[in-house]
Short mmCIF file of C-alpha atoms and ligand atoms in Angstrom, two decimals:
data_model
loop_
_atom_site.label_atom_id
_atom_site.label_comp_id
_atom_site.label_asym_id
_atom_site.label_seq_id
_atom_site.Cartn_x
_atom_site.Cartn_y
_atom_site.Cartn_z
CA MET N 1 113.59 129.87 83.77
CA LYS N 2 116.12 127.17 85.94
CA ASN N 3 113.45 124.55 85.21
CA HIS N 4 114.68 121.55 83.21
CA ASN N 5 117.34 123.38 82.56
CA TYR N 6 119.79 120.00 82.01
CA GLU N 7 123.00 121.94 80.02
CA ALA N 8 123.48 124.54 82.93
CA LEU N 9 123.10 121.39 85.28
CA GLN N 10 125.77 119.71 83.65
CA GLU N 11 128.68 122.53 82.94
CA GLU N 12 127.87 122.19 87.80
CA LEU N 13 128.85 118.58 87.02
CA GLU N 14 131.04 118.21 84.75
CA LYS N 15 132.75 120.96 88.16
CA GLN N 16 132.58 116.75 89.36
CA PRO N 17 131.26 117.86 92.64
CA ASN N 18 130.48 115.90 95.45
CA ILE N 19 127.42 114.95 96.19
CA LEU N 20 124.66 113.52 98.37
CA ILE N 21 121.01 112.82 97.99
CA THR N 22 117.13 113.18 99.74
CA THR N 23 114.65 112.53 99.93
CA HIS N 24 111.04 113.36 102.14
CA ARG N 25 110.86 111.97 106.03
CA GLY N 26 108.71 109.37 105.53
CA PRO N 27 110.04 107.85 102.57
CA ASP N 28 107.53 105.61 100.45
CA GLY N 29 109.03 103.86 97.34
CA ASP N 30 108.13 106.87 95.18
CA ALA N 31 111.06 108.57 97.14
CA MET N 32 113.79 105.50 98.38
CA GLY N 33 113.23 103.79 93.81
CA SER N 34 113.99 107.30 93.18
CA SER N 35 117.02 107.99 95.36
CA LEU N 36 118.25 104.71 94.93
CA ALA N 37 118.64 104.60 91.47
CA LEU N 38 120.39 108.66 90.75
CA TYR N 39 122.51 106.81 93.65
CA GLN N 40 123.89 104.12 91.38
CA VAL N 41 123.65 106.27 87.95
CA LEU N 42 125.43 108.98 89.10
CA LYS N 43 128.12 105.87 91.32
CA ALA N 44 128.10 104.51 88.11
CA GLN N 45 129.47 108.06 86.04
CA GLY N 46 132.64 107.61 88.72
CA TYR N 47 130.95 110.66 91.33
CA GLU N 48 131.77 110.55 95.15
CA VAL N 49 127.75 110.59 96.14
CA SER N 50 126.02 109.53 99.18
CA VAL N 51 122.32 108.80 100.55
CA VAL N 52 120.81 110.43 103.10
CA VAL N 53 116.94 110.14 104.21
CA PRO N 54 115.73 111.52 107.70
CA ASN N 55 114.16 108.74 109.24
CA SER N 56 113.81 105.32 108.74
CA TYR N 57 111.07 103.44 106.30
CA ALA N 58 109.19 100.47 105.49
CA LYS N 59 110.32 97.56 105.11
CA PHE N 60 109.07 96.04 102.44
CA LEU N 61 111.68 98.39 100.52
CA ASN N 62 114.44 97.06 102.89
CA TRP N 63 115.76 94.43 99.34
CA LEU N 64 115.69 97.52 96.97
CA PRO N 65 118.95 97.37 95.19
CA CYS N 66 121.51 99.92 97.26
CA ASN N 67 119.35 99.61 100.63
CA GLU N 68 122.77 99.09 102.81
CA ASP N 69 123.85 102.42 101.61
CA VAL N 70 121.67 104.92 102.97
CA LEU N 71 121.71 106.50 105.89
CA GLU N 72 118.95 107.94 107.86
CA PHE N 73 120.07 111.18 109.54
CA GLU N 74 117.48 110.29 112.59
CA GLY N 75 119.57 109.20 114.81
CA ASN N 76 123.40 109.14 112.41
CA GLU N 77 122.76 113.62 113.07
CA GLU N 78 126.90 113.69 112.99
CA LYS N 79 127.60 111.33 110.72
CA ALA N 80 124.92 112.86 108.31
CA GLN N 81 125.71 116.04 108.43
CA ALA N 82 129.06 115.88 108.11
CA LEU N 83 127.87 114.41 105.00
CA ILE N 84 125.71 117.33 104.51
CA ASP N 85 128.54 119.63 105.16
CA ALA N 86 131.11 117.61 102.04
CA ALA N 87 128.33 117.54 100.14
CA GLU N 88 128.62 120.69 96.77
CA LEU N 89 125.87 119.40 95.21
CA ILE N 90 122.34 117.84 97.06
CA PHE N 91 120.05 115.97 94.67
CA CYS N 92 116.18 116.68 95.67
CA LEU N 93 113.92 113.88 95.43
CA ASP N 94 109.82 113.40 95.81
CA PHE N 95 109.80 117.12 97.44
CA ASN N 96 109.95 120.60 97.06
CA ASP N 97 109.39 122.46 100.61
CA LEU N 98 112.66 121.83 102.31
CA ARG N 99 110.40 121.48 104.90
CA ARG N 100 108.90 117.67 103.93
CA THR N 101 112.24 116.82 105.19
CA ASP N 102 111.53 118.38 108.93
CA MET N 103 114.02 116.09 111.04
CA MET N 104 117.21 117.24 108.53
CA CYS N 105 115.22 120.55 107.49
CA GLU N 106 117.74 122.93 109.73
CA ALA N 107 120.83 120.62 108.38
CA LEU N 108 120.15 121.17 104.94
CA GLU N 109 119.00 124.61 104.84
CA SER N 110 122.83 125.78 106.57
CA ALA N 111 123.70 123.57 104.00
CA SER N 112 126.18 125.57 101.01
CA ALA N 113 126.22 123.27 98.72
CA LYS N 114 123.85 123.84 95.62
CA TYR N 115 120.35 122.09 94.90
CA VAL N 116 118.93 119.98 92.34
CA MET N 117 115.22 119.85 92.28
CA ILE N 118 113.13 116.83 90.56
CA ASP N 119 110.01 116.01 91.79
CA HIS N 120 106.06 116.01 90.66
CA HIS N 121 104.00 117.53 93.42
CA GLN N 122 101.84 120.81 92.89
CA GLU N 123 103.80 124.18 94.04
CA PRO N 124 107.33 123.96 93.77
CA SER N 125 109.27 125.99 96.67
CA ASP N 126 112.26 127.69 95.04
CA PHE N 127 115.29 126.72 97.19
CA ALA N 128 116.69 124.78 94.04
CA ASP N 129 118.96 126.58 91.94
CA PHE N 130 118.33 123.23 89.27
CA ILE N 131 114.50 122.58 89.70
CA PHE N 132 112.64 119.30 87.46
CA SER N 133 109.70 119.61 88.54
CA VAL N 134 106.41 117.85 86.32
CA PRO N 135 103.17 118.56 88.45
CA ILE N 136 101.28 116.00 86.31
CA VAL N 137 103.52 113.22 86.27
CA CYS N 138 102.54 110.19 88.04
CA SER N 139 106.06 110.20 90.01
CA THR N 140 109.08 110.91 90.57
CA ALA N 141 111.43 108.09 89.67
CA GLN N 142 109.18 108.30 85.56
CA LEU N 143 110.45 112.35 86.21
CA ILE N 144 114.04 110.37 87.16
CA TYR N 145 113.92 107.56 83.93
CA GLU N 146 113.94 111.00 82.54
CA PHE N 147 116.45 112.95 83.49
CA ILE N 148 118.77 110.21 83.22
CA ASP N 149 117.78 109.59 78.85
CA GLN N 150 118.38 113.21 79.13
CA MET N 151 121.64 113.74 79.98
CA GLY N 152 122.12 110.79 78.04
CA TRP N 153 122.98 108.21 81.04
CA LYS N 154 120.94 105.05 79.48
CA GLU N 155 123.45 103.48 78.91
CA LEU N 156 124.04 102.34 82.42
CA LEU N 157 121.28 101.78 82.73
CA THR N 158 120.88 98.37 84.97
CA LEU N 159 118.94 95.60 85.68
CA ASP N 160 119.11 96.81 89.89
CA ILE N 161 118.44 100.78 88.66
CA ALA N 162 115.55 99.25 86.69
CA LYS N 163 114.24 97.67 89.85
CA CYS N 164 114.11 100.96 91.72
CA ILE N 165 112.77 103.25 89.19
CA TYR N 166 109.56 100.84 88.77
CA THR N 167 109.48 100.67 92.40
CA GLY N 168 108.69 104.61 92.39
CA LEU N 169 105.68 104.01 89.46
CA VAL N 170 104.41 101.24 90.63
CA THR N 171 104.07 102.58 94.41
CA ASP N 172 102.76 105.20 93.91
CA THR N 173 100.48 105.03 90.97
CA GLY N 174 98.39 102.61 92.31
CA SER N 175 100.31 99.97 90.40
CA PHE N 176 99.64 101.49 87.57
CA ARG N 177 95.36 102.31 87.59
CA PHE N 178 95.80 106.30 89.03
CA SER N 179 94.75 108.77 86.22
CA SER N 180 98.62 110.04 86.60
CA VAL N 181 99.52 107.08 84.50
CA ASP N 182 100.25 108.08 80.87
CA THR N 183 101.55 106.50 77.75
CA ARG N 184 104.82 107.49 78.27
CA THR N 185 104.89 105.65 82.55
CA HIS N 186 103.68 102.10 80.35
CA GLU N 187 106.87 102.94 78.17
CA ILE N 188 109.44 103.61 80.33
CA ALA N 189 107.72 100.39 81.99
CA ALA N 190 108.14 98.14 79.12
CA ASN N 191 111.68 99.27 78.96
CA LEU N 192 113.02 98.02 82.16
CA ILE N 193 111.34 95.23 81.27
CA ASP N 194 113.15 95.01 78.20
CA LEU N 195 116.38 95.29 80.80
CA GLY N 196 115.40 91.71 82.70
CA LEU N 197 113.69 93.03 85.15
CA GLU N 198 110.28 90.22 86.17
CA GLN N 199 107.45 92.53 87.11
CA ALA N 200 106.27 88.84 88.79
CA ASP N 201 108.85 89.42 91.61
CA ILE N 202 108.89 93.37 92.27
CA HIS N 203 105.17 93.11 92.81
CA GLN N 204 105.48 89.89 94.85
CA LYS N 205 107.72 91.95 97.60
CA LEU N 206 105.97 95.18 97.94
CA PHE N 207 102.98 93.90 98.65
CA ASP N 208 103.36 89.98 99.73
CA ASN N 209 104.61 90.70 102.64
CA ASN N 210 101.61 90.85 104.61
CA LYS N 211 102.40 89.57 108.97
CA GLU N 212 99.61 88.52 109.95
CA SER N 213 99.31 91.72 112.52
CA ARG N 214 99.11 93.86 110.39
CA LEU N 215 96.04 92.40 108.06
CA LYS N 216 94.85 92.12 111.56
CA LEU N 217 94.84 95.14 112.26
CA LEU N 218 93.89 96.22 109.02
CA GLY N 219 91.25 93.96 109.54
CA TYR N 220 90.25 95.54 113.17
CA CYS N 221 90.62 99.21 111.98
CA LEU N 222 87.95 97.99 108.43
CA SER N 223 85.12 96.76 110.39
CA GLU N 224 85.15 98.72 114.70
CA LYS N 225 86.58 102.52 112.93
CA LEU N 226 85.96 102.89 109.29
CA GLU N 227 82.85 106.08 109.22
CA VAL N 228 80.92 106.60 106.37
CA LEU N 229 79.40 109.95 106.47
CA PRO N 230 77.02 109.78 103.06
CA GLU N 231 75.93 112.93 103.01
CA TYR N 232 79.78 113.37 102.75
CA HIS N 233 80.60 110.08 100.06
CA THR N 234 83.87 110.59 103.09
CA ALA N 235 84.65 108.46 104.19
CA VAL N 236 86.54 108.72 108.14
CA MET N 237 89.51 105.73 109.89
CA SER N 238 91.09 106.09 113.06
CA LEU N 239 93.90 104.48 115.31
CA ASN N 240 95.38 105.02 118.06
CA ARG N 241 97.89 105.16 120.09
CA GLU N 242 96.87 101.89 122.63
CA GLU N 243 95.29 100.19 119.41
CA LEU N 244 98.49 100.74 116.90
CA ASP N 245 100.16 98.68 120.25
CA ARG N 246 97.01 95.32 120.18
CA PHE N 247 98.53 95.07 116.68
CA ASN N 248 102.38 95.08 116.96
CA PHE N 249 102.30 98.16 115.27
CA VAL N 250 105.44 99.09 113.67
CA LYS N 251 106.32 101.35 110.73
CA GLY N 252 104.41 101.06 107.95
CA ASP N 253 101.95 98.89 108.79
CA THR N 254 99.14 101.79 107.89
CA GLU N 255 100.64 102.49 104.50
CA GLY N 256 97.42 101.79 102.15
CA PHE N 257 94.89 102.01 104.44
CA VAL N 258 92.94 104.57 103.93
CA ASN N 259 92.50 103.22 100.06
CA TYR N 260 90.21 100.52 101.09
CA ALA N 261 87.29 103.20 102.73
CA LEU N 262 87.98 105.43 98.45
CA SER N 263 86.23 101.40 97.23
CA ILE N 264 83.54 102.35 98.60
CA ASP N 265 80.01 103.11 96.54
CA GLY N 266 79.46 106.35 96.42
CA VAL N 267 82.95 107.58 98.22
CA VAL N 268 84.61 110.20 96.99
CA PHE N 269 86.90 111.25 99.56
CA THR N 270 89.13 109.75 102.40
CA ALA N 271 90.74 110.53 105.57
CA PHE N 272 92.57 108.30 107.58
CA PHE N 273 94.47 109.65 111.51
CA VAL N 274 96.51 107.56 113.31
CA LYS N 275 97.47 109.14 116.79
CA TYR N 276 101.83 108.86 117.35
CA ASP N 277 103.31 110.82 119.92
CA ASP N 278 101.74 114.17 120.22
CA LYS N 279 101.12 113.87 116.96
CA VAL N 280 98.21 113.62 115.19
CA LYS N 281 98.96 112.03 110.62
CA ILE N 282 96.46 111.92 108.40
CA SER N 283 96.05 110.27 105.38
CA PHE N 284 93.70 111.88 102.69
CA ARG N 285 92.36 109.57 99.19
CA SER N 286 90.13 111.98 96.87
CA LEU N 287 89.08 110.24 93.33
CA ASN N 288 88.03 112.22 90.01
CA ASP N 289 88.42 116.79 90.53
CA PHE N 290 88.21 117.24 94.00
CA ARG N 291 92.17 118.57 95.48
CA ALA N 292 92.16 116.92 98.59
CA ASN N 293 95.40 118.12 99.06
CA LEU N 294 94.53 122.11 99.65
CA LEU N 295 92.15 121.04 102.20
CA SER N 296 94.98 119.25 103.87
CA LYS N 297 96.68 123.01 103.33
CA LYS N 298 93.92 124.66 104.46
CA TYR N 299 93.48 123.02 108.03
CA PHE N 300 96.20 120.75 108.54
CA ASP N 301 99.55 122.15 107.49
CA GLY N 302 99.62 119.51 104.57
CA GLY N 303 99.46 119.53 100.58
CA GLY N 304 99.81 116.66 97.84
CA HIS N 305 98.26 115.85 95.14
CA ILE N 306 95.16 115.91 94.21
CA ASN N 307 93.93 112.70 95.29
CA ALA N 308 96.53 112.28 97.34
CA ALA N 309 98.18 114.20 100.30
CA GLY N 310 98.98 114.44 104.23
CA GLY N 311 98.93 116.93 106.61
CA ILE N 312 99.55 116.62 110.32
CA PHE N 313 97.73 118.03 113.56
CA GLU N 314 99.29 119.49 116.83
CA GLY N 315 95.93 117.60 119.48
CA SER N 316 94.46 115.10 120.11
CA LEU N 317 93.30 112.44 117.53
CA GLU N 318 88.66 113.86 118.96
CA ASP N 319 90.39 116.86 118.01
CA ALA N 320 91.87 116.05 114.87
CA ILE N 321 88.71 113.80 113.22
CA ALA N 322 86.25 117.10 114.49
CA LYS N 323 88.07 119.31 113.04
CA PHE N 324 87.97 117.18 110.11
CA LYS N 325 83.92 117.27 110.28
CA GLU N 326 83.31 120.81 110.85
CA VAL N 327 85.25 121.82 107.53
CA LEU N 328 83.37 119.01 105.09
CA PRO N 329 79.98 121.18 104.25
CA GLU N 330 82.55 123.97 103.12
CA TYR N 331 83.76 120.90 100.43
CA LYS N 332 80.07 119.81 101.06
CA ASN N 333 79.75 120.64 96.53
CA GLU N 334 82.86 119.89 95.56
CA LEU N 335 82.53 115.98 97.28
CA LEU N 336 78.42 115.56 95.50
CA ALA N 337 79.90 116.73 92.20
CA ASN N 338 82.57 114.61 92.37
CA CYS N 339 81.02 111.47 92.59
P1 5GP T 1 100.90 109.47 103.11
O1 5GP T 1 98.96 109.86 102.39
O2 5GP T 1 101.00 108.61 101.75
O3 5GP T 1 101.04 110.13 103.85
O4 5GP T 1 100.73 110.89 101.86
C1 5GP T 1 99.81 110.97 100.59
C2 5GP T 1 100.72 112.80 100.12
O5 5GP T 1 100.28 113.69 100.43
C3 5GP T 1 102.45 111.97 99.47
O6 5GP T 1 102.65 111.53 98.44
C4 5GP T 1 102.85 113.17 99.99
O7 5GP T 1 102.99 114.08 98.76
C5 5GP T 1 101.27 113.93 100.25
N1 5GP T 1 101.89 114.42 102.10
C6 5GP T 1 101.80 113.51 102.93
N2 5GP T 1 102.15 114.06 104.27
C7 5GP T 1 101.79 115.38 103.73
C8 5GP T 1 102.28 116.54 104.29
O8 5GP T 1 102.91 116.49 105.93
N3 5GP T 1 103.11 118.04 104.49
C9 5GP T 1 103.29 117.93 102.72
N4 5GP T 1 103.00 118.66 102.12
N5 5GP T 1 102.14 116.70 101.75
C10 5GP T 1 102.51 115.63 102.72
MN1 MN T 2 105.97 110.52 94.73
#
């Protein structure tokens, strides 16, 4: 069993390998917080280390310490490829299948480096040489904290690193509200606050940064595009390209929209469809034991967690929604049981 083999990884790290840290496409708060926390710890340990992410991420994460050191693969392919080629150890954070890196997948597959996976998604694939996978844990950031602790690096924690870890905890737990939060999550948050972290400041940076156009897009989405399907305790929302353009959409603007529909009394499952260039990106959220990830995996080439999953559909927005409505009856009993 390779999982959680700290000793073997210690041995590998003793060789002073050149290190690269990466995460999934469309990095979220957990992905960026975890990557930049680990980056700073490894740098403090004297390693040659870089962070390369597949593509751009939401602006509300740009304040993270060391954000300026992150290289986006998309648009910087040559430079990124050189870093991948030079890497001897690649940390894969917040994903468990190389395909989740999308445009960066091929480059990673051809790398000669050893892989370390630190992740909290279900059913890890077996591409990594060192695996630290705990699907019941709320965030990769929590696993990064444990990892730092287990490696004996806790004295390297700084306020800047604390900000990164805290960001991962907050963003992947809906601000500490999901059932995946455990006593350890709060204990870690407390330890981070002991390092001087001002949590009100972090929450403000993450959530009180709306542009007027984003708030208006949300208002439009809720008032004009929300459809509740009472029979299935499900709500559906969608946005097409024209609607996104009308509200000057930029990446990250629709983040969190899917959760609003879940707050409707009697709704235990929501799906949010957004049309990008040639694909429809779908976000699923659920309450209780309804396994959003299984539906996504079966019908939308996706996956994720029980209560928060995502997928894609190749085709029109209308066809994606029609397919969703077509498969809902299969889940009727399960949806009812989770009300
Ligand atoms: P979001 O709705 O925030 O994009 O995604 C929620 C969660 O679903 C993510 O944290 C990730 O675990 C998972 N997820 C999103 N998109 C995909 C996808 O295309 N494939 C898989 N396997 N998981 C996804
Ligand atoms: Mn995560």
